[in-house]
mmCIF file of C-alpha atoms in Angstrom:
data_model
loop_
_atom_site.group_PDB
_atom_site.id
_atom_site.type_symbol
_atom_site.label_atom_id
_atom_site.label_comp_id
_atom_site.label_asym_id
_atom_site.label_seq_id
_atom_site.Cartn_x
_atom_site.Cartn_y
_atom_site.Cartn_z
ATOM 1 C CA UNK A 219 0.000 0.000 0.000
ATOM 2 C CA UNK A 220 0.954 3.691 -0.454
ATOM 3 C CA UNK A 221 1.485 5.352 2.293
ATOM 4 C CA UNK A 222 2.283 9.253 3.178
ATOM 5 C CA UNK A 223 2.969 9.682 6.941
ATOM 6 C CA UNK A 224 3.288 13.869 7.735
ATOM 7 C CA UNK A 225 5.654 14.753 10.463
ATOM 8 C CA UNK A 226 9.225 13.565 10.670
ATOM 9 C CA UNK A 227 9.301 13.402 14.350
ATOM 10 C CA UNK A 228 10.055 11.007 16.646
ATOM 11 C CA UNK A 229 6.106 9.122 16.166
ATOM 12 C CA UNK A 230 5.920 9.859 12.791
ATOM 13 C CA UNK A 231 9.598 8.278 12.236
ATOM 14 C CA UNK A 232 8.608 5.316 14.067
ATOM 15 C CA UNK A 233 5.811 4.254 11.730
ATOM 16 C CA UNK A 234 7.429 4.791 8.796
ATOM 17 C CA UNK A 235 9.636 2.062 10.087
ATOM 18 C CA UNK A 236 6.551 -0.071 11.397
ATOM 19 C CA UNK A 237 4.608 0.424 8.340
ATOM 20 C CA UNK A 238 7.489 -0.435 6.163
ATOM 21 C CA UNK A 239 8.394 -3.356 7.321
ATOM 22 C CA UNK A 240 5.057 -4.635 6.336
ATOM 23 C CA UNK A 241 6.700 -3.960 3.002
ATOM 24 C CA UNK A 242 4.217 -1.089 2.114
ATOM 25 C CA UNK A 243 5.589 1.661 0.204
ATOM 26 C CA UNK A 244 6.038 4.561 2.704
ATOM 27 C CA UNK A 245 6.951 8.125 1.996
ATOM 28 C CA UNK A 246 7.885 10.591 5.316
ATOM 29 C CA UNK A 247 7.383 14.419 4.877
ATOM 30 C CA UNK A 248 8.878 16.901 7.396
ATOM 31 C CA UNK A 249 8.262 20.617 7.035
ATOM 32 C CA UNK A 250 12.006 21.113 6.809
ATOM 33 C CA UNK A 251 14.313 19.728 4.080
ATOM 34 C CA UNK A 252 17.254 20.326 6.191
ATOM 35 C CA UNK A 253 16.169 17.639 8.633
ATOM 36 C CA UNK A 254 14.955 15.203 5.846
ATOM 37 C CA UNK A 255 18.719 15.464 4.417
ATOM 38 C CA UNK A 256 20.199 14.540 7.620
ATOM 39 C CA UNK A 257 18.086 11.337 7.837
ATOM 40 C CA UNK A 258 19.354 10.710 4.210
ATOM 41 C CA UNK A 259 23.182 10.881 5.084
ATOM 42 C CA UNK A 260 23.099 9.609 8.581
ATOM 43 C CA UNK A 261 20.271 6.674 8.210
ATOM 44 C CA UNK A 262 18.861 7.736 11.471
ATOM 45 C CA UNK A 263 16.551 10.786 12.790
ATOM 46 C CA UNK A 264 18.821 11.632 15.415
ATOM 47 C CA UNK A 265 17.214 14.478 16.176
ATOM 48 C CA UNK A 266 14.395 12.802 17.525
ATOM 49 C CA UNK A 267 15.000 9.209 17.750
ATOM 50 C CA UNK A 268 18.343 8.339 18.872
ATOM 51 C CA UNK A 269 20.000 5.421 17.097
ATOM 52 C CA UNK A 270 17.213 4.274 15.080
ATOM 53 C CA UNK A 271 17.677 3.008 11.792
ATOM 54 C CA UNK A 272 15.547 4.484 9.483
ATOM 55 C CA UNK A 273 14.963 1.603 6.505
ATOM 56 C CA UNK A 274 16.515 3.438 3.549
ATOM 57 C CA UNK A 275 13.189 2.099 1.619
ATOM 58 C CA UNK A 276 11.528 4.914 3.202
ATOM 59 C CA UNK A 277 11.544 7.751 0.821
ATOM 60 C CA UNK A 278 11.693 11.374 2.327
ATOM 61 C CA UNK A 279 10.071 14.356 1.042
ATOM 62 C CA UNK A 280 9.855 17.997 1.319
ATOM 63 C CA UNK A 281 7.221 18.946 -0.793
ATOM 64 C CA UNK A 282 3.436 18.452 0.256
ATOM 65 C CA UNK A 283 1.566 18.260 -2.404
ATOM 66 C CA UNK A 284 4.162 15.864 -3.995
ATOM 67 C CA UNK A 285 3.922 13.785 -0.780
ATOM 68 C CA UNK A 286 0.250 13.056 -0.817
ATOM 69 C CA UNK A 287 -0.360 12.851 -4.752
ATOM 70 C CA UNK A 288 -0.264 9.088 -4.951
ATOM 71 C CA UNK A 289 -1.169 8.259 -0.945
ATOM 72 C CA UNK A 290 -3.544 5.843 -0.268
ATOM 73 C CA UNK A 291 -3.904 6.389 3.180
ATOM 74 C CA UNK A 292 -1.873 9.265 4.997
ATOM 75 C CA UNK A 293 -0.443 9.368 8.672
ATOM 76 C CA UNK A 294 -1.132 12.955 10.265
ATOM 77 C CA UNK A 295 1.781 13.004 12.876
ATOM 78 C CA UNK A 296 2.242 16.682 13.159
ATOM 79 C CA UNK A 297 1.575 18.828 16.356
ATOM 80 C CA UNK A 298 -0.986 20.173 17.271
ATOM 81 C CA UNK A 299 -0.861 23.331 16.855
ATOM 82 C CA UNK A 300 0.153 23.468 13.013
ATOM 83 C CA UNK A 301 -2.302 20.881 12.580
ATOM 84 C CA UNK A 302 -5.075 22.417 10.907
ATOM 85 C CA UNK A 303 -2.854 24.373 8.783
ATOM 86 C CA UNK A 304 -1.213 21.391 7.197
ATOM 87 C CA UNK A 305 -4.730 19.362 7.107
ATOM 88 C CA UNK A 306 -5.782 22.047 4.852
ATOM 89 C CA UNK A 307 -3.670 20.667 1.609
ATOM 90 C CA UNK A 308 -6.391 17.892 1.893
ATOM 91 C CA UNK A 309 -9.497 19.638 1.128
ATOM 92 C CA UNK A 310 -9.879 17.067 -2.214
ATOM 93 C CA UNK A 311 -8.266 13.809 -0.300
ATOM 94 C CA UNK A 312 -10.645 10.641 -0.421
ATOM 95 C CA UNK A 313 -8.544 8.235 1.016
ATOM 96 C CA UNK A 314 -7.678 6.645 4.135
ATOM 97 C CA UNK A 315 -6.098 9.025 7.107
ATOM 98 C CA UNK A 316 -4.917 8.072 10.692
ATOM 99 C CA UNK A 317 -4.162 10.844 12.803
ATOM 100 C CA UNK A 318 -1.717 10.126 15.734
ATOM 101 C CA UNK A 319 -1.622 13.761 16.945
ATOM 102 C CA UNK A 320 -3.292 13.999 20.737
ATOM 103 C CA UNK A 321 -4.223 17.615 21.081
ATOM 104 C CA UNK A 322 -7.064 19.785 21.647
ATOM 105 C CA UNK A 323 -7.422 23.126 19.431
ATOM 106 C CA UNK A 324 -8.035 25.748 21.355
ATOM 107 C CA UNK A 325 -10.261 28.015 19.861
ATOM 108 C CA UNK A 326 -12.816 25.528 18.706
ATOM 109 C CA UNK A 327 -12.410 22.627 21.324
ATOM 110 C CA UNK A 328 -12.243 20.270 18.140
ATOM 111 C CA UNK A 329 -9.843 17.032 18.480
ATOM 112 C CA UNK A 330 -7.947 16.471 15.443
ATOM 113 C CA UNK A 331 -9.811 14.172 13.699
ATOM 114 C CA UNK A 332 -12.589 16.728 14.198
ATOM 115 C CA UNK A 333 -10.536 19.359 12.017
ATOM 116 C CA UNK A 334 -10.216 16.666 9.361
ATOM 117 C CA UNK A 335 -14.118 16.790 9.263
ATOM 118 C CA UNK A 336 -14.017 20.272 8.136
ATOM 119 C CA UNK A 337 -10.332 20.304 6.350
ATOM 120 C CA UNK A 338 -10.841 16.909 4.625
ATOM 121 C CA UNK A 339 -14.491 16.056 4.286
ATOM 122 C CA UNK A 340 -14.193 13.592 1.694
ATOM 123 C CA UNK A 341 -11.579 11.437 3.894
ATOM 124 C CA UNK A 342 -11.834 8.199 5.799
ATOM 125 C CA UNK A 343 -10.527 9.207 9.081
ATOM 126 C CA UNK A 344 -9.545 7.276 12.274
ATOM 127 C CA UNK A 345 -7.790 8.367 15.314
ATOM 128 C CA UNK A 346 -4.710 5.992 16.197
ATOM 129 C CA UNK A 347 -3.975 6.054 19.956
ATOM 130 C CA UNK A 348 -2.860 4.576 23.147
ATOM 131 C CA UNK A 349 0.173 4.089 25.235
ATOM 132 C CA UNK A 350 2.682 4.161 22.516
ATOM 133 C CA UNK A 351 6.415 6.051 23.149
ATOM 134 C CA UNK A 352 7.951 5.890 20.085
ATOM 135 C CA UNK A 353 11.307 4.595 20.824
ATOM 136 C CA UNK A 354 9.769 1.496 22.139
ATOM 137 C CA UNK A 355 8.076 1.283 19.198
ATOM 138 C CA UNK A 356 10.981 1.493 16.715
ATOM 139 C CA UNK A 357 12.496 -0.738 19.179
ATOM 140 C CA UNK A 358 10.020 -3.598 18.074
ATOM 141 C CA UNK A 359 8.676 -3.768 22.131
ATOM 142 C CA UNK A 360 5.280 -5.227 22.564
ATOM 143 C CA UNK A 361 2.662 -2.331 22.543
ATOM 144 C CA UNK A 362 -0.911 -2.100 22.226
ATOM 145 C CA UNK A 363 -2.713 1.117 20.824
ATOM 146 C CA UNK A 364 -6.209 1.628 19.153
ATOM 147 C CA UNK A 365 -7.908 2.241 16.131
ATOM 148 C CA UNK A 366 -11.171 4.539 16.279
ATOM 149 C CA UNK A 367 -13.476 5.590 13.980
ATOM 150 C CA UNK A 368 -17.283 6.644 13.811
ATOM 151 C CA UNK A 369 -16.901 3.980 10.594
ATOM 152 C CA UNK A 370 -16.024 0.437 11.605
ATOM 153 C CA UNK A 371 -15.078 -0.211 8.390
ATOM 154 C CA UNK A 372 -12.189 2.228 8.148
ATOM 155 C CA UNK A 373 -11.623 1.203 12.061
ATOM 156 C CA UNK A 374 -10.783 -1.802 10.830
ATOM 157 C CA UNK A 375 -8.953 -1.107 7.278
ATOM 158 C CA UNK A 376 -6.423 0.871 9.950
ATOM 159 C CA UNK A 377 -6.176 -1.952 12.785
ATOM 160 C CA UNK A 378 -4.831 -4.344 10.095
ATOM 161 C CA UNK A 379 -2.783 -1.851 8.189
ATOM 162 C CA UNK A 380 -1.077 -1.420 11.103
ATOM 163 C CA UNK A 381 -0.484 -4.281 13.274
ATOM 164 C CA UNK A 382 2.144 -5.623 13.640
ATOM 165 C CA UNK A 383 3.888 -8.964 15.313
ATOM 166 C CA UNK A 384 4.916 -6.437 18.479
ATOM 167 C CA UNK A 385 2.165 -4.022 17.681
ATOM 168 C CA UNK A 386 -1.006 -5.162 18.291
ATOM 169 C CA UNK A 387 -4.221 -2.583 17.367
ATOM 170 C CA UNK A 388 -7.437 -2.609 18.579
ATOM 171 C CA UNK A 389 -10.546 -0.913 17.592
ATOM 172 C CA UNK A 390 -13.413 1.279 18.911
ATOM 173 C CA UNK A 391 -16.242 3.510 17.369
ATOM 174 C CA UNK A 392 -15.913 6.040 20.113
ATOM 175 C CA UNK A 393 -13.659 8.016 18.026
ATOM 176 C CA UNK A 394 -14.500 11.346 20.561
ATOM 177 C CA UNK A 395 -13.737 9.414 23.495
ATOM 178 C CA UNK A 396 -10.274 8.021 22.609
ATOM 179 C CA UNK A 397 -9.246 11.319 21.252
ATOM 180 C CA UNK A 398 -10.001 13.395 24.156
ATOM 181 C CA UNK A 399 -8.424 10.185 26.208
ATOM 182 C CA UNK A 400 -5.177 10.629 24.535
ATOM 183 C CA UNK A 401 -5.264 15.149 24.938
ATOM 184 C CA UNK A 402 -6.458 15.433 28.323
ATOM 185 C CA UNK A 403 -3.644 12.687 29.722
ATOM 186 C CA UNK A 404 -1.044 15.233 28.760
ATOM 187 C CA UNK A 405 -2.128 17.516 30.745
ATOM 188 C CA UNK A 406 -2.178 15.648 34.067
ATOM 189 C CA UNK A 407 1.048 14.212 33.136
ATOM 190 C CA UNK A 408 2.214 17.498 33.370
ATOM 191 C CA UNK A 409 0.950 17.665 37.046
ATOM 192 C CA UNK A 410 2.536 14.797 37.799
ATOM 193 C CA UNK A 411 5.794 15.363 36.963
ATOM 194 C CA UNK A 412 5.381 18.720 39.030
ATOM 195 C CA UNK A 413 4.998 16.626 41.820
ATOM 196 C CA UNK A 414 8.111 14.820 41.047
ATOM 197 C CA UNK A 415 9.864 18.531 40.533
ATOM 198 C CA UNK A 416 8.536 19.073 43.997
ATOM 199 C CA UNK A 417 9.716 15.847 45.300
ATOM 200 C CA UNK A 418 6.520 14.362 46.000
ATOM 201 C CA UNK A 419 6.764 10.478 45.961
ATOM 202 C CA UNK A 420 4.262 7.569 44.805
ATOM 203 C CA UNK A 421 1.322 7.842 47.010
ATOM 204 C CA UNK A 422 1.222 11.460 45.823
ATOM 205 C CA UNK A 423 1.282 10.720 41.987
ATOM 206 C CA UNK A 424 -1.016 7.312 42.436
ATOM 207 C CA UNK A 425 -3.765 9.806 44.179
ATOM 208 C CA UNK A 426 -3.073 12.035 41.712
ATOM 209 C CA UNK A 427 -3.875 9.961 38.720
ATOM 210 C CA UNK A 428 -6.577 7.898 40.476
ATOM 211 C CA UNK A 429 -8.656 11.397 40.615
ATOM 212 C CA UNK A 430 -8.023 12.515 37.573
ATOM 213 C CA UNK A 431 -9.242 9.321 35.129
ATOM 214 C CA UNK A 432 -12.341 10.412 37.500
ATOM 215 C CA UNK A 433 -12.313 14.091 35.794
ATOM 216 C CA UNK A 434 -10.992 12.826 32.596
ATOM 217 C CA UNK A 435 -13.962 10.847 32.205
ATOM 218 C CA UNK A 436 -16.323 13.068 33.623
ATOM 219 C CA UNK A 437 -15.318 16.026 30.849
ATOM 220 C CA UNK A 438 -14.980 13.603 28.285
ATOM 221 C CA UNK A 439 -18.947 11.893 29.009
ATOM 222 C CA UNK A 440 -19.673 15.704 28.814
ATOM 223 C CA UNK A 441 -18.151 15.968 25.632
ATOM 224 C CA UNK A 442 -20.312 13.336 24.149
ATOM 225 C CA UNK A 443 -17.931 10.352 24.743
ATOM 226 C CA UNK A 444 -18.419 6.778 26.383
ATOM 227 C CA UNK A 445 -17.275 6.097 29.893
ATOM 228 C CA UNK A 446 -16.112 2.965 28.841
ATOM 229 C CA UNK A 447 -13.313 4.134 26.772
ATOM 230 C CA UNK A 448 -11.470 6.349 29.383
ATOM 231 C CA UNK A 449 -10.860 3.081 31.633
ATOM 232 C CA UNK A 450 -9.525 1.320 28.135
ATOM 233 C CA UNK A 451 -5.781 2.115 26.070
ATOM 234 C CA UNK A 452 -6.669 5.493 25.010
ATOM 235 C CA UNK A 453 -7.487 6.753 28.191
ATOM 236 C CA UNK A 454 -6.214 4.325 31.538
ATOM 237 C CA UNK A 455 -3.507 3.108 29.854
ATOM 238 C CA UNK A 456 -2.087 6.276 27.911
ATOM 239 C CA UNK A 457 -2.376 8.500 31.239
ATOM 240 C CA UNK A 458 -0.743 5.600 33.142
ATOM 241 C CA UNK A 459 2.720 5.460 31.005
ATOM 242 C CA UNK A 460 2.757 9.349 30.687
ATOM 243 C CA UNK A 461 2.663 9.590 34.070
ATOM 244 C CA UNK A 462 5.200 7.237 35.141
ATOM 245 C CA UNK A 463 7.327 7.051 32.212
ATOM 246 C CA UNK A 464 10.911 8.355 32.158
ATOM 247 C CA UNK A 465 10.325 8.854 28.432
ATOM 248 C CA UNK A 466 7.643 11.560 29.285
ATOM 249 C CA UNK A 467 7.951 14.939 27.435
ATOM 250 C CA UNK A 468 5.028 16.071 29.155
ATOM 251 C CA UNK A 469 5.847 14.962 32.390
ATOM 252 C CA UNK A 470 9.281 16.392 32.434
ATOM 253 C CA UNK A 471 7.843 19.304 31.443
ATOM 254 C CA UNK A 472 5.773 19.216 34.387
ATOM 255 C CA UNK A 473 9.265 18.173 36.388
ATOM 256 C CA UNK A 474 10.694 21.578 35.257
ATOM 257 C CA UNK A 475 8.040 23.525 36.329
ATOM 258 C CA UNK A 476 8.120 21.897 39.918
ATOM 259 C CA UNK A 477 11.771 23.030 39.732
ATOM 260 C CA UNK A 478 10.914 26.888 39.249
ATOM 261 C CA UNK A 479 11.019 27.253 35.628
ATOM 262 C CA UNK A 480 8.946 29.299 33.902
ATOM 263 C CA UNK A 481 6.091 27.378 31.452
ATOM 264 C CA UNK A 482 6.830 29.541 28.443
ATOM 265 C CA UNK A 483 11.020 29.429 28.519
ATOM 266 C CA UNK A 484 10.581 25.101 29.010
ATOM 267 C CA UNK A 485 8.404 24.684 25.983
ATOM 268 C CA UNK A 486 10.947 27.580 23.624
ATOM 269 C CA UNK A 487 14.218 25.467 24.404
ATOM 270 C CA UNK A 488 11.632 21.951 23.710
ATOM 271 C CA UNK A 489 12.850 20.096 20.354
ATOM 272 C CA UNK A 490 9.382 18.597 20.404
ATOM 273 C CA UNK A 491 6.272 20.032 22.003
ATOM 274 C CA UNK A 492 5.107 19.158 25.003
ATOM 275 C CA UNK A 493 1.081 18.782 23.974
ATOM 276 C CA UNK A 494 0.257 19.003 27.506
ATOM 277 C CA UNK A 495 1.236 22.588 27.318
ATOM 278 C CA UNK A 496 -1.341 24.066 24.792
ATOM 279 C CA UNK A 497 -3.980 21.452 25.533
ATOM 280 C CA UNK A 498 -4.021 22.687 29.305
ATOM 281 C CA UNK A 499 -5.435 25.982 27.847
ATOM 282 C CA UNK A 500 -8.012 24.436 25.662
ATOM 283 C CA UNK A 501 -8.873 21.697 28.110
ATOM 284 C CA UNK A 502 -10.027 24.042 30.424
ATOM 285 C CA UNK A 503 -11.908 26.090 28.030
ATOM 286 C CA UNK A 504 -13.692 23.172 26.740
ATOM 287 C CA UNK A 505 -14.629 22.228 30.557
ATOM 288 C CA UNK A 506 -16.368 25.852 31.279
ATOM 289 C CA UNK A 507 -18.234 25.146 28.047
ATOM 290 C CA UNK A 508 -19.391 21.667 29.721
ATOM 291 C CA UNK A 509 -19.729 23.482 33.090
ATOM 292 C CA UNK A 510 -17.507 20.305 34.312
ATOM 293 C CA UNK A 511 -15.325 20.476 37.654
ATOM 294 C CA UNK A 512 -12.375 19.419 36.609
ATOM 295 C CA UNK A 513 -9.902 20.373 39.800
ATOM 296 C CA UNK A 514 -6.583 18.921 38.697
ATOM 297 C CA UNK A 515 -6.555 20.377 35.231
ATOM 298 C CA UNK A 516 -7.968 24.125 36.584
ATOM 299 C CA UNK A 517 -4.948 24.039 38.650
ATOM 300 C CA UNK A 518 -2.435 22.891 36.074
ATOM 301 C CA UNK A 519 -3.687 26.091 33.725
ATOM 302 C CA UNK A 520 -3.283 28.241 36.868
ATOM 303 C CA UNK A 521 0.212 27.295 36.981
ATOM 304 C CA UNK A 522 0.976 27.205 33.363
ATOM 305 C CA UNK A 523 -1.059 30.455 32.172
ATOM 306 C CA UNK A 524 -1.957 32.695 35.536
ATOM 307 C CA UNK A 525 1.794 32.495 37.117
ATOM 308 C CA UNK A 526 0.201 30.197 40.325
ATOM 309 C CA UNK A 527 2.214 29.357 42.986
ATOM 310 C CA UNK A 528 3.114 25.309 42.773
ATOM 311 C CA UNK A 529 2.983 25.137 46.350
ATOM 312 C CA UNK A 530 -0.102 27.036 46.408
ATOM 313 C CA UNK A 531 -2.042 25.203 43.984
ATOM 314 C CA UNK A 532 -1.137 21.325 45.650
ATOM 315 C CA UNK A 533 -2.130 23.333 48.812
ATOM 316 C CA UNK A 534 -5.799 24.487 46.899
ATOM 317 C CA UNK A 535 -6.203 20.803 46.043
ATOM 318 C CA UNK A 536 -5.377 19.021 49.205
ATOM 319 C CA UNK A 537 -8.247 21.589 51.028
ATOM 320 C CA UNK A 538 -10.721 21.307 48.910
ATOM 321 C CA UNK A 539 -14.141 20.732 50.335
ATOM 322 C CA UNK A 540 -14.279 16.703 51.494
ATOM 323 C CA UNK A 541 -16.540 14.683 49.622
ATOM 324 C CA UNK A 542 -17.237 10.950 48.885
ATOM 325 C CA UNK A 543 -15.124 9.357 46.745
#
């Protein structure tokens, strides 16, 4: 199969290598030929995946349009904030597209796949996520991710197109639910590791991200989504590893923060956003739409956007008004 994946980043560079070794015929865009011309000479995106081979099968290209011409189904694996500007070039696509990107955008409180609707309305679209750093991927370690879509049918064309003997896909038809899964878990990740910048220890974080699945889920049924799919992959599981992980960007975002750095000087010296960081502002946004409590993520845009206190704001959580659990 032909297949376009855009965004030469550390996710997108790992399935090019998945996808390839299924022996489809995969093409890699980045928005800067520069880059693309390193992973010629070297072999490896080094930039953003460390000693990974990329196959040499894998053709890279700088120009869009030339990219997508011939795709049959294309990877969006760009950020989320330049998102809908590059999902624009597919206003006349009709194929296949799997976004990976977990974001938010802020000033309509669509997830990505819900830009596609309005950028590429003749598309098939799915949403491909789950607990999935991509260094483990491109290291071939087991991982398990999902496949949604509102169509089953193009649920499932993606779930095979991309499994894999160490990369096992499931699907769902709550394609709201496992996208908002995947964007709001950045953003407690980013509390977490502020805890760990603190020097909080496990019974902090394990309370931390018990009570927030509960707010997760609780803005996300708002939204329109199932309950069921925040306790699956895309919402249980992805918060879990982002949490925890050492291979965090969002948590050690958060981790910098707890140390006294300012929000806005981490993410300009960041290789690779931190999609916790712009998806705290439209997260909470999107929960005074819903008229939703959601306590842990109102404090992490306090201390991202409104200069909080970190001290402060654990404080403001700890003594908040008891309750049943």
């Amino acid at each position: 199969m032909k297949l376009t994946i855009l965004g030469a980043g550390a996710w997108g560079t790992a399935l090019a290598r998945l996808l390839q070794q299924a022996r489809n015929e995969v093409t890699l865009w980045g928005h800067k030929p520069e880059w693309l011309d390193e992973i010629r000479q070297t072999g490896r995106n080094d930039r953003f995946l460390p000693g990974i081979e990329v196959p040499r099968e894998v053709a890279l290209e700088p120009d869009l349009a030339r990219a997508i011409a011939c795709a049959e189904c294309i990877v969006m694996a760009v950020p989320s904030q330049p998102y809908r500007e590059v999902a624009r070039h597919l206003a006349d696509y009709s194929g296949f597209i799997a976004s990976v990107t977990k974001g938010i955008e802020y000033d309509t409180g669509l997830t990505m796949c819900g830009i596609l609707a309005e950028t590429a309305p003749k598309a098939k679209c799915a949403a491909l996520s789950g607990p999935t750093f991509a260094i483990e991927v491109a290291r071939d370690i087991p991982t398990a991710i999902v496949a949604a879509s509102r169509d089953l049918v193009t649920a499932d064309k993606v779930q095979k197109l991309f499994n894999r003997p160490s990369f096992r896909v499931y699907t769902s038809s709550d394609l709201l639910g496992v996208e908002l899964g995947g964007a709001l878990k950045n953003v407690i990740a980013i509390a977490t590791g502020i805890g760990d910048g603190l020097g909080f220890g496990d019974n902090s974080k394990a309370a931390l991200v018990t009570r927030a699945i509960v707010e997760i889920r609780r803005l996300g049924v708002a939204c329109g989504a199932q309950a069921e799919t925040f306790t699956g992959l895309s919402g249980l599981g992805d918060l879990m590893v982002t949490c925890f992980s050492k291979h965090s960007r969002n948590r050690g975002f958060g981790e910098r923060v707890g140390r006294g750095e300012k929000p806005a000087d981490i993410a300009a010296s960041m290789l690779a956003v931190a999609e916790g960081y712009p998806t705290a502002r439209s997260a909470f946004r999107l929960a005074r739409k819903h008229h939703v409590g959601t306590p842990v993520i109102d404090e992490v845009h306090a201390m991202l956007y409104e200069g909080k206190d970190v001290a402060q704001a654990v404080r403001d959580l700890m003594s908040r008004d008891l309750k049943p659990e």
